[in-house]
Amino acid sequence: MPNFSSFNPNPDNLRTLIFGHDDTETARAVATDSAGHILNIILDGTISSISGVTISGGTVSVGAIENLLNGTITSVMGATITAGTLTNLLNGTITSVMGATITAGTINNLLDGTITSVLGATITAGTLTNLLNGTITSVMGATITAGTINNLLDGTITSVLGATITAGTLTNLLNGTITSVMGATITAGTINNLLDGTITSVLGATITAGTLTNLLNGTITSVLGATITAGTLTNLLNGTITSVMGATITAGTINNLLDGTITSVLGATITAGTLTNLLNGTITSVLGATITAGTLTNLLNGTITSVMGATITAGTLSSVTSISQKSFMEQSNSLLTTSAAYTALNAVTTSVLGTYSFFVYNRGPGAAKADARVEISADGSNWYADVDTSTGISVGSVDVLVPQRFLKYTRLAYKSAVAGNPTTIDVFFNGQGT
């Protein structure tokens, strides 16, 4: 129709409709409203930026926003964010956040999800299942169940289950189990169970169970049933320590120490319990405690219920009520092979012993006999043969040699009964004080 326009001078009559095809290849006209806006919804695409938009209801047919490049969302209710960076979330409840980065704002309630990085945000409630990395400015009443918090600046965590805190200050921990704490400062609250870790400083906290591997410094208000393996405990105000191994206690009162080795105790007061091993130190006062081993350098005052095998090097012993039993000592040497000439064991200082004997057992194998003799000395250099076996010790047999004479040093020497026929023996020394 080359001459169609000459018969239709009105331009409105020259307009036409725009059609598209649906999935059945049926032609469909594109509809608009009265202002010319297309009414059809976009089925696919990427929106680079959304600023200040609020989605208040209805259904978005795309289901999930895979990637939000930038923008501020005033309110998010029950949405799922799977990736991207959320620059600022002012308020709202997020059902699940998976692999997203939140850089600022306040999350009132996070029900579940994994956040790759949180920088300067505040979480006020909910459960954070896994925090891989990040700095949280404040955490109030939330529960963290796993992951690593690199730096917690301040806040109260209601419960921490299996998380690792690497730095920062935890103002108040109400309850929970921390798998590992490295270089953090805990200022208050109760740690029910600390499995492992190094705490730089503990101020006024209560530890109820677990093992504190290394405490560099701090004051613990109460320790109930915990084990301290190393470090320095500056001040322990009260509590029961199940086991102390290699720690240094500088002050305070230990009400009950059930077991453990303390490297050094300086100016502390022990009121009850058993101190298994004290390597060195000065105890200001000991009231009703039992010391089982080690060296007590200086005891200024106190009552010791029982001392078993300990050495007291200084101080004042105000009163000795009774000595209930004699001291006992034992030395053993096993799997000794005999030779043609006598071989002597290390000398024993027998000057403070009243009764002592050597037990010799020939364990074989074969049929070779062993000879043994007791040697005594006044200077530890020149020895006298005091007692020896008369017919040799057969394989599987025992002989007990008791010295007939007394000198300061005593030892046992042994050899093969027949040269060239060695055997193996076990030797035990048993001695009892006067």
Coordinates of C-alpha atoms in Angstrom, one line a residue:
M1 CA 0.0 0.0 0.0
P2 CA 2.4 2.7 -1.1
N3 CA -0.4 5.3 -1.2
F4 CA -2.1 4.3 2.2
S5 CA -0.9 7.5 4.0
S6 CA -2.5 9.7 1.4
F7 CA -5.9 8.4 2.2
N8 CA -5.2 8.5 6.1
P9 CA -3.9 12.0 6.9
N10 CA -4.5 11.5 10.8
P11 CA -1.3 10.1 12.4
D12 CA -3.2 8.3 15.2
N13 CA -4.6 6.0 12.5
L14 CA -1.1 4.9 11.7
R15 CA -0.4 3.3 15.1
T16 CA -0.2 -0.5 15.6
L17 CA 0.0 -3.1 18.4
I18 CA 3.2 -4.8 19.7
F19 CA 2.8 -8.6 20.0
G20 CA 4.9 -11.3 21.5
H21 CA 4.6 -15.1 21.8
D22 CA 3.9 -17.1 24.9
D23 CA 5.3 -20.6 25.5
T24 CA 2.6 -22.1 23.2
E25 CA 3.7 -19.8 20.3
T26 CA 0.4 -17.9 20.6
A27 CA 0.6 -14.2 19.7
R28 CA -0.1 -12.0 22.7
A29 CA -0.4 -8.2 22.8
V30 CA 1.8 -6.3 25.3
A31 CA -0.6 -4.5 27.8
T32 CA 0.0 -1.1 29.4
D33 CA -1.8 1.1 32.0
S34 CA -3.3 4.5 31.2
A35 CA 0.1 6.1 31.7
G36 CA 1.8 3.8 29.2
H37 CA 3.6 1.6 31.8
I38 CA 4.0 -2.0 30.8
L39 CA 2.0 -4.2 33.1
N40 CA 3.8 -7.5 32.5
I41 CA 6.4 -8.7 35.1
I42 CA 10.0 -9.1 34.0
L43 CA 10.7 -12.8 34.1
D44 CA 14.5 -12.6 34.4
G45 CA 17.4 -10.0 34.7
T46 CA 19.8 -8.2 37.0
I47 CA 18.9 -5.0 38.8
S48 CA 22.1 -3.1 39.4
S49 CA 20.7 -0.8 42.2
I50 CA 17.6 -0.5 44.4
S51 CA 17.5 2.6 46.7
G52 CA 14.9 3.1 49.4
V53 CA 12.4 0.5 48.2
T54 CA 10.1 -1.3 50.6
I55 CA 8.5 -4.6 49.8
S56 CA 5.6 -4.8 52.2
G57 CA 3.6 -7.7 51.0
G58 CA 2.5 -10.0 48.1
T59 CA 4.5 -12.6 46.3
V60 CA 7.6 -12.0 44.2
S61 CA 7.5 -14.7 41.6
V62 CA 11.4 -14.9 41.3
G63 CA 11.5 -16.4 44.8
A64 CA 15.0 -15.3 45.9
I65 CA 17.4 -12.4 45.1
E66 CA 20.5 -14.3 44.2
N67 CA 22.8 -11.2 44.3
L68 CA 22.2 -7.8 45.7
L69 CA 25.1 -5.6 44.6
N70 CA 24.4 -2.5 46.7
G71 CA 21.6 -0.6 48.4
T72 CA 19.8 0.1 51.6
I73 CA 16.8 -2.0 52.6
T74 CA 14.6 -0.2 55.2
S75 CA 12.9 -3.4 56.3
V76 CA 13.3 -7.1 55.5
M77 CA 10.7 -9.5 56.8
G78 CA 11.2 -13.2 56.4
A79 CA 13.5 -13.0 53.3
T80 CA 16.4 -15.2 52.4
I81 CA 19.7 -13.6 51.3
T82 CA 22.0 -16.2 49.6
A83 CA 25.0 -14.1 48.5
G84 CA 26.3 -10.6 47.9
T85 CA 27.0 -7.7 50.3
L86 CA 24.3 -6.0 52.4
T87 CA 25.8 -2.6 53.1
N88 CA 23.3 -1.4 55.7
L89 CA 20.4 -3.3 57.3
L90 CA 18.5 -0.8 59.6
N91 CA 16.0 -3.3 61.1
G92 CA 14.2 -6.6 60.5
T93 CA 14.2 -10.3 60.9
I94 CA 16.2 -12.5 58.5
T95 CA 15.1 -16.1 58.4
S96 CA 18.4 -17.3 56.8
V97 CA 21.6 -15.7 55.6
M98 CA 24.0 -17.9 53.6
G99 CA 27.4 -16.7 52.6
A100 CA 26.5 -13.0 52.7
T101 CA 28.6 -10.1 54.1
I102 CA 26.9 -7.5 56.4
T103 CA 29.0 -4.4 56.8
A104 CA 26.9 -2.2 59.2
G105 CA 23.6 -1.8 60.9
T106 CA 21.6 -3.8 63.4
I107 CA 20.2 -7.3 63.0
N108 CA 17.4 -7.6 65.6
N109 CA 16.9 -11.3 65.1
L110 CA 18.9 -13.8 63.1
L111 CA 17.1 -17.2 63.2
D112 CA 19.7 -19.3 61.4
G113 CA 22.4 -19.1 58.8
T114 CA 26.1 -18.7 58.0
I115 CA 27.6 -15.2 57.7
T116 CA 30.9 -15.1 55.9
S117 CA 31.9 -11.8 57.4
V118 CA 30.3 -9.3 59.8
L119 CA 32.0 -5.9 60.1
G120 CA 30.8 -3.5 62.8
A121 CA 27.3 -4.8 63.0
T122 CA 25.2 -5.3 66.1
I123 CA 23.2 -8.5 66.7
T124 CA 20.6 -8.2 69.4
A125 CA 18.9 -11.6 69.5
G126 CA 18.5 -15.0 67.9
T127 CA 20.9 -17.8 67.1
L128 CA 24.0 -17.4 64.9
T129 CA 24.8 -20.9 63.8
N130 CA 28.2 -20.3 62.2
L131 CA 30.3 -17.1 62.1
L132 CA 33.3 -17.8 59.9
N133 CA 35.1 -14.4 60.4
G134 CA 34.5 -10.8 61.4
T135 CA 34.3 -8.2 64.1
I136 CA 31.0 -7.7 66.0
T137 CA 30.7 -4.4 67.8
S138 CA 28.1 -5.6 70.2
V139 CA 26.3 -8.9 70.8
M140 CA 23.3 -8.7 73.2
G141 CA 21.5 -11.9 74.2
A142 CA 22.4 -13.9 71.1
T143 CA 23.5 -17.5 71.0
I144 CA 26.5 -18.5 68.9
T145 CA 26.8 -22.2 68.2
A146 CA 29.9 -22.6 66.1
G147 CA 32.6 -20.8 64.1
T148 CA 35.3 -18.4 65.0
I149 CA 34.9 -14.9 66.4
N150 CA 38.1 -13.0 65.7
N151 CA 37.3 -10.0 67.7
L152 CA 34.4 -9.3 70.1
L153 CA 34.7 -5.7 71.3
D154 CA 32.0 -5.7 73.9
G155 CA 28.7 -7.4 74.7
T156 CA 26.8 -10.1 76.6
I157 CA 26.5 -13.5 75.0
T158 CA 23.7 -15.6 76.5
S159 CA 25.2 -18.9 75.3
V160 CA 28.3 -19.9 73.4
L161 CA 28.4 -23.6 72.2
G162 CA 31.5 -24.9 70.5
A163 CA 32.8 -21.5 69.2
T164 CA 36.4 -20.3 69.2
I165 CA 37.1 -16.7 70.4
T166 CA 40.5 -15.5 69.3
A167 CA 40.7 -11.9 70.7
G168 CA 38.8 -9.0 72.2
T169 CA 36.9 -8.6 75.5
L170 CA 34.0 -10.7 76.6
T171 CA 32.3 -8.5 79.2
N172 CA 29.8 -11.1 80.4
L173 CA 29.3 -14.7 79.5
L174 CA 26.2 -16.0 81.2
N175 CA 26.5 -19.7 80.3
G176 CA 28.0 -22.0 77.6
T177 CA 31.0 -24.1 76.6
I178 CA 33.9 -22.5 74.7
T179 CA 36.0 -24.9 72.8
S180 CA 39.0 -22.6 72.6
V181 CA 39.8 -19.1 73.9
M182 CA 43.1 -17.6 72.7
G183 CA 44.3 -14.2 74.0
A184 CA 40.9 -12.9 75.1
T185 CA 40.0 -11.1 78.3
I186 CA 36.9 -12.2 80.3
T187 CA 35.8 -9.6 82.8
A188 CA 32.8 -11.2 84.4
G189 CA 30.2 -14.0 84.3
T190 CA 30.5 -17.8 84.7
I191 CA 32.4 -20.2 82.3
N192 CA 30.8 -23.6 83.0
N193 CA 33.2 -25.5 80.9
L194 CA 36.4 -24.4 79.2
L195 CA 37.8 -27.3 77.2
D196 CA 41.2 -25.7 76.3
G197 CA 42.8 -22.4 75.6
T198 CA 44.9 -19.5 76.9
I199 CA 43.2 -16.6 78.7
T200 CA 45.3 -13.5 78.9
S201 CA 43.4 -12.1 81.8
V202 CA 40.4 -13.2 83.9
L203 CA 38.9 -10.5 86.2
G204 CA 36.1 -11.5 88.7
A205 CA 34.9 -14.5 86.6
T206 CA 33.8 -17.9 88.0
I207 CA 35.1 -21.1 86.3
T208 CA 33.0 -24.1 87.3
A209 CA 34.6 -27.0 85.3
G210 CA 37.0 -27.9 82.5
T211 CA 40.7 -27.4 82.0
L212 CA 42.5 -24.1 82.0
T213 CA 45.6 -24.8 80.0
N214 CA 47.4 -21.5 80.6
L215 CA 46.4 -18.5 82.7
L216 CA 48.9 -15.7 82.3
N217 CA 47.5 -13.4 85.0
G218 CA 44.3 -12.4 86.7
T219 CA 42.0 -12.8 89.7
I220 CA 39.5 -15.6 89.7
T221 CA 36.7 -15.1 92.2
S222 CA 35.8 -18.8 92.4
V223 CA 37.1 -22.0 90.8
L224 CA 35.0 -25.1 91.3
G225 CA 36.3 -28.4 90.1
A226 CA 38.6 -27.0 87.3
T227 CA 42.1 -28.2 86.4
I228 CA 44.8 -25.6 85.9
T229 CA 47.8 -27.0 84.0
A230 CA 50.2 -24.1 83.8
G231 CA 50.7 -20.3 84.2
T232 CA 50.5 -18.0 87.2
L233 CA 47.4 -17.6 89.3
T234 CA 47.9 -14.1 90.9
N235 CA 45.0 -14.2 93.3
L236 CA 42.5 -16.9 94.0
L237 CA 39.9 -15.6 96.5
N238 CA 38.0 -18.8 97.1
G239 CA 37.2 -22.2 95.5
T240 CA 38.2 -25.8 95.1
I241 CA 40.8 -26.8 92.6
T242 CA 40.6 -30.5 91.5
S243 CA 44.1 -30.5 90.1
V244 CA 47.0 -28.0 89.7
M245 CA 49.9 -29.1 87.6
G246 CA 53.0 -26.9 87.3
A247 CA 51.2 -23.6 88.1
T248 CA 52.4 -20.8 90.4
I249 CA 50.0 -19.4 93.0
T250 CA 51.2 -16.0 94.4
A251 CA 48.4 -15.0 96.8
G252 CA 44.9 -15.7 98.1
T253 CA 43.4 -18.6 99.9
I254 CA 43.0 -22.1 98.6
N255 CA 40.2 -23.7 100.6
N256 CA 40.6 -27.2 99.2
L257 CA 43.3 -28.6 96.9
L258 CA 42.4 -32.2 96.1
D259 CA 45.5 -33.1 94.1
G260 CA 48.2 -31.7 91.9
T261 CA 51.8 -30.3 91.8
I262 CA 52.4 -26.7 92.5
T263 CA 55.7 -25.3 91.3
S264 CA 55.7 -22.4 93.6
V265 CA 53.4 -21.0 96.3
L266 CA 54.1 -17.5 97.6
G267 CA 52.2 -16.0 100.5
A268 CA 49.1 -18.2 100.0
T269 CA 47.0 -19.8 102.7
I270 CA 45.9 -23.4 102.4
T271 CA 43.0 -24.3 104.7
A272 CA 42.3 -28.0 103.9
G273 CA 42.8 -30.8 101.4
T274 CA 45.9 -32.7 100.3
L275 CA 48.9 -31.1 98.6
T276 CA 50.5 -34.0 96.7
N277 CA 53.7 -32.3 95.6
L278 CA 55.0 -28.9 96.4
L279 CA 58.3 -28.4 94.6
N280 CA 59.3 -25.1 96.3
G281 CA 57.8 -22.0 97.9
T282 CA 56.8 -20.2 101.1
I283 CA 53.3 -20.9 102.6
T284 CA 52.1 -18.2 105.0
S285 CA 49.7 -20.5 106.8
V286 CA 48.6 -24.1 106.5
L287 CA 45.6 -25.2 108.5
G288 CA 44.7 -28.9 108.6
A289 CA 46.2 -29.8 105.2
T290 CA 48.1 -32.9 104.3
I291 CA 51.4 -32.7 102.4
T292 CA 52.5 -36.0 100.8
A293 CA 55.7 -35.1 99.0
G294 CA 58.1 -32.4 97.8
T295 CA 60.1 -29.7 99.8
L296 CA 58.5 -27.2 102.0
T297 CA 61.1 -24.4 102.1
N298 CA 59.5 -22.2 104.7
L299 CA 56.4 -22.7 106.8
L300 CA 55.7 -19.5 108.8
N301 CA 52.7 -20.7 110.8
G302 CA 50.0 -23.3 110.8
T303 CA 48.9 -26.8 111.6
I304 CA 49.8 -29.7 109.3
T305 CA 47.6 -32.8 109.8
S306 CA 49.9 -35.2 108.1
V307 CA 53.3 -35.0 106.3
M308 CA 54.2 -38.1 104.3
G309 CA 57.6 -38.2 102.6
A310 CA 58.1 -34.4 102.5
T311 CA 61.2 -32.4 103.4
I312 CA 60.9 -29.4 105.6
T313 CA 64.1 -27.2 105.3
A314 CA 63.3 -24.2 107.5
G315 CA 60.7 -22.6 109.8
T316 CA 59.4 -23.4 113.3
L317 CA 57.8 -26.6 114.3
S318 CA 55.7 -25.5 117.3
S319 CA 54.5 -28.9 118.4
V320 CA 54.7 -32.5 117.4
T321 CA 51.8 -34.5 118.7
S322 CA 53.0 -37.9 117.6
I323 CA 54.9 -39.8 114.9
S324 CA 52.5 -42.5 113.7
Q325 CA 54.9 -44.6 111.6
K326 CA 58.5 -45.1 110.4
S327 CA 59.6 -43.9 107.1
F328 CA 60.1 -46.3 104.2
M329 CA 62.2 -46.2 101.1
E330 CA 62.7 -48.5 98.1
Q331 CA 65.0 -48.7 95.1
S332 CA 64.7 -51.1 92.2
N333 CA 66.9 -52.3 89.3
S334 CA 65.5 -54.7 86.7
L335 CA 66.9 -56.8 83.9
L336 CA 70.5 -56.7 85.0
T337 CA 72.8 -59.0 83.0
T338 CA 75.6 -60.7 84.9
S339 CA 79.2 -61.0 83.7
A340 CA 82.4 -62.8 84.8
A341 CA 83.5 -59.9 87.2
Y342 CA 81.4 -58.2 90.0
T343 CA 79.4 -55.2 88.9
A344 CA 78.3 -52.8 91.7
L345 CA 75.0 -50.9 91.8
N346 CA 74.8 -47.3 93.0
A347 CA 75.4 -46.8 96.7
V348 CA 72.6 -46.2 99.1
T349 CA 73.1 -43.8 102.1
T350 CA 72.0 -46.0 105.0
S351 CA 73.1 -43.7 107.8
V352 CA 69.5 -42.8 108.8
L353 CA 68.0 -46.3 108.3
G354 CA 67.6 -48.9 111.0
T355 CA 66.7 -51.9 108.9
Y356 CA 67.5 -52.6 105.2
S357 CA 67.9 -55.6 102.9
F358 CA 68.6 -56.5 99.2
F359 CA 66.1 -58.7 97.4
V360 CA 67.7 -60.6 94.4
Y361 CA 65.7 -62.6 91.8
N362 CA 67.3 -64.7 89.0
R363 CA 64.9 -64.5 86.1
G364 CA 67.1 -66.5 83.6
P365 CA 66.6 -67.7 80.9
G366 CA 68.5 -71.0 80.9
A367 CA 70.1 -72.6 84.0
A368 CA 73.0 -70.2 84.8
K369 CA 73.3 -69.2 88.5
A370 CA 74.1 -65.7 89.8
D371 CA 76.3 -64.6 92.7
A372 CA 75.7 -61.4 94.8
R373 CA 77.3 -59.7 97.8
V374 CA 76.7 -56.7 100.0
E375 CA 79.5 -54.1 100.2
I376 CA 79.8 -51.4 102.8
S377 CA 81.9 -48.2 103.0
A378 CA 82.5 -45.2 105.3
D379 CA 83.7 -42.8 102.6
G380 CA 82.0 -44.1 99.5
S381 CA 85.3 -44.9 97.8
N382 CA 86.8 -47.9 99.7
W383 CA 84.5 -50.9 100.0
Y384 CA 84.4 -54.0 102.3
A385 CA 82.6 -57.2 101.3
D386 CA 80.2 -57.8 104.1
V387 CA 77.7 -60.6 103.1
D388 CA 77.5 -62.8 99.9
T389 CA 75.6 -65.8 98.5
S390 CA 77.0 -69.1 99.5
T391 CA 75.9 -71.4 96.6
G392 CA 74.7 -69.0 94.0
I393 CA 71.1 -68.1 93.0
S394 CA 69.4 -70.5 90.7
V395 CA 67.1 -69.5 87.8
G396 CA 63.6 -68.8 89.2
S397 CA 64.9 -68.5 92.8
V398 CA 65.2 -65.5 95.2
D399 CA 67.9 -64.7 97.8
V400 CA 67.7 -61.9 100.4
L401 CA 71.0 -60.4 101.7
V402 CA 71.0 -58.5 105.0
P403 CA 74.1 -56.6 106.0
Q404 CA 75.8 -57.8 109.2
R405 CA 77.8 -54.6 109.8
F406 CA 76.8 -50.9 109.7
L407 CA 78.5 -48.1 107.8
K408 CA 77.3 -44.9 106.1
Y409 CA 77.1 -46.3 102.5
T410 CA 75.8 -49.7 101.3
R411 CA 75.6 -51.3 97.9
L412 CA 75.0 -54.6 96.1
A413 CA 77.4 -56.2 93.6
Y414 CA 76.6 -59.1 91.3
K415 CA 78.2 -61.5 88.8
S416 CA 77.8 -64.8 87.0
A417 CA 78.4 -67.9 89.2
V418 CA 80.3 -69.5 86.3
A419 CA 82.3 -67.4 83.9
G420 CA 80.9 -67.4 80.4
N421 CA 77.3 -68.3 81.6
P422 CA 75.4 -65.0 82.0
T423 CA 71.9 -64.6 83.4
T424 CA 69.5 -61.8 84.1
I425 CA 68.5 -60.6 87.6
D426 CA 66.2 -58.1 89.4
V427 CA 67.4 -56.3 92.5
F428 CA 65.2 -54.4 95.1
F429 CA 66.5 -52.4 98.1
N430 CA 64.0 -51.9 101.0
G431 CA 64.9 -49.7 104.0
Q432 CA 63.0 -48.5 107.1
G433 CA 63.8 -45.5 109.2
T434 CA 64.4 -45.6 112.9

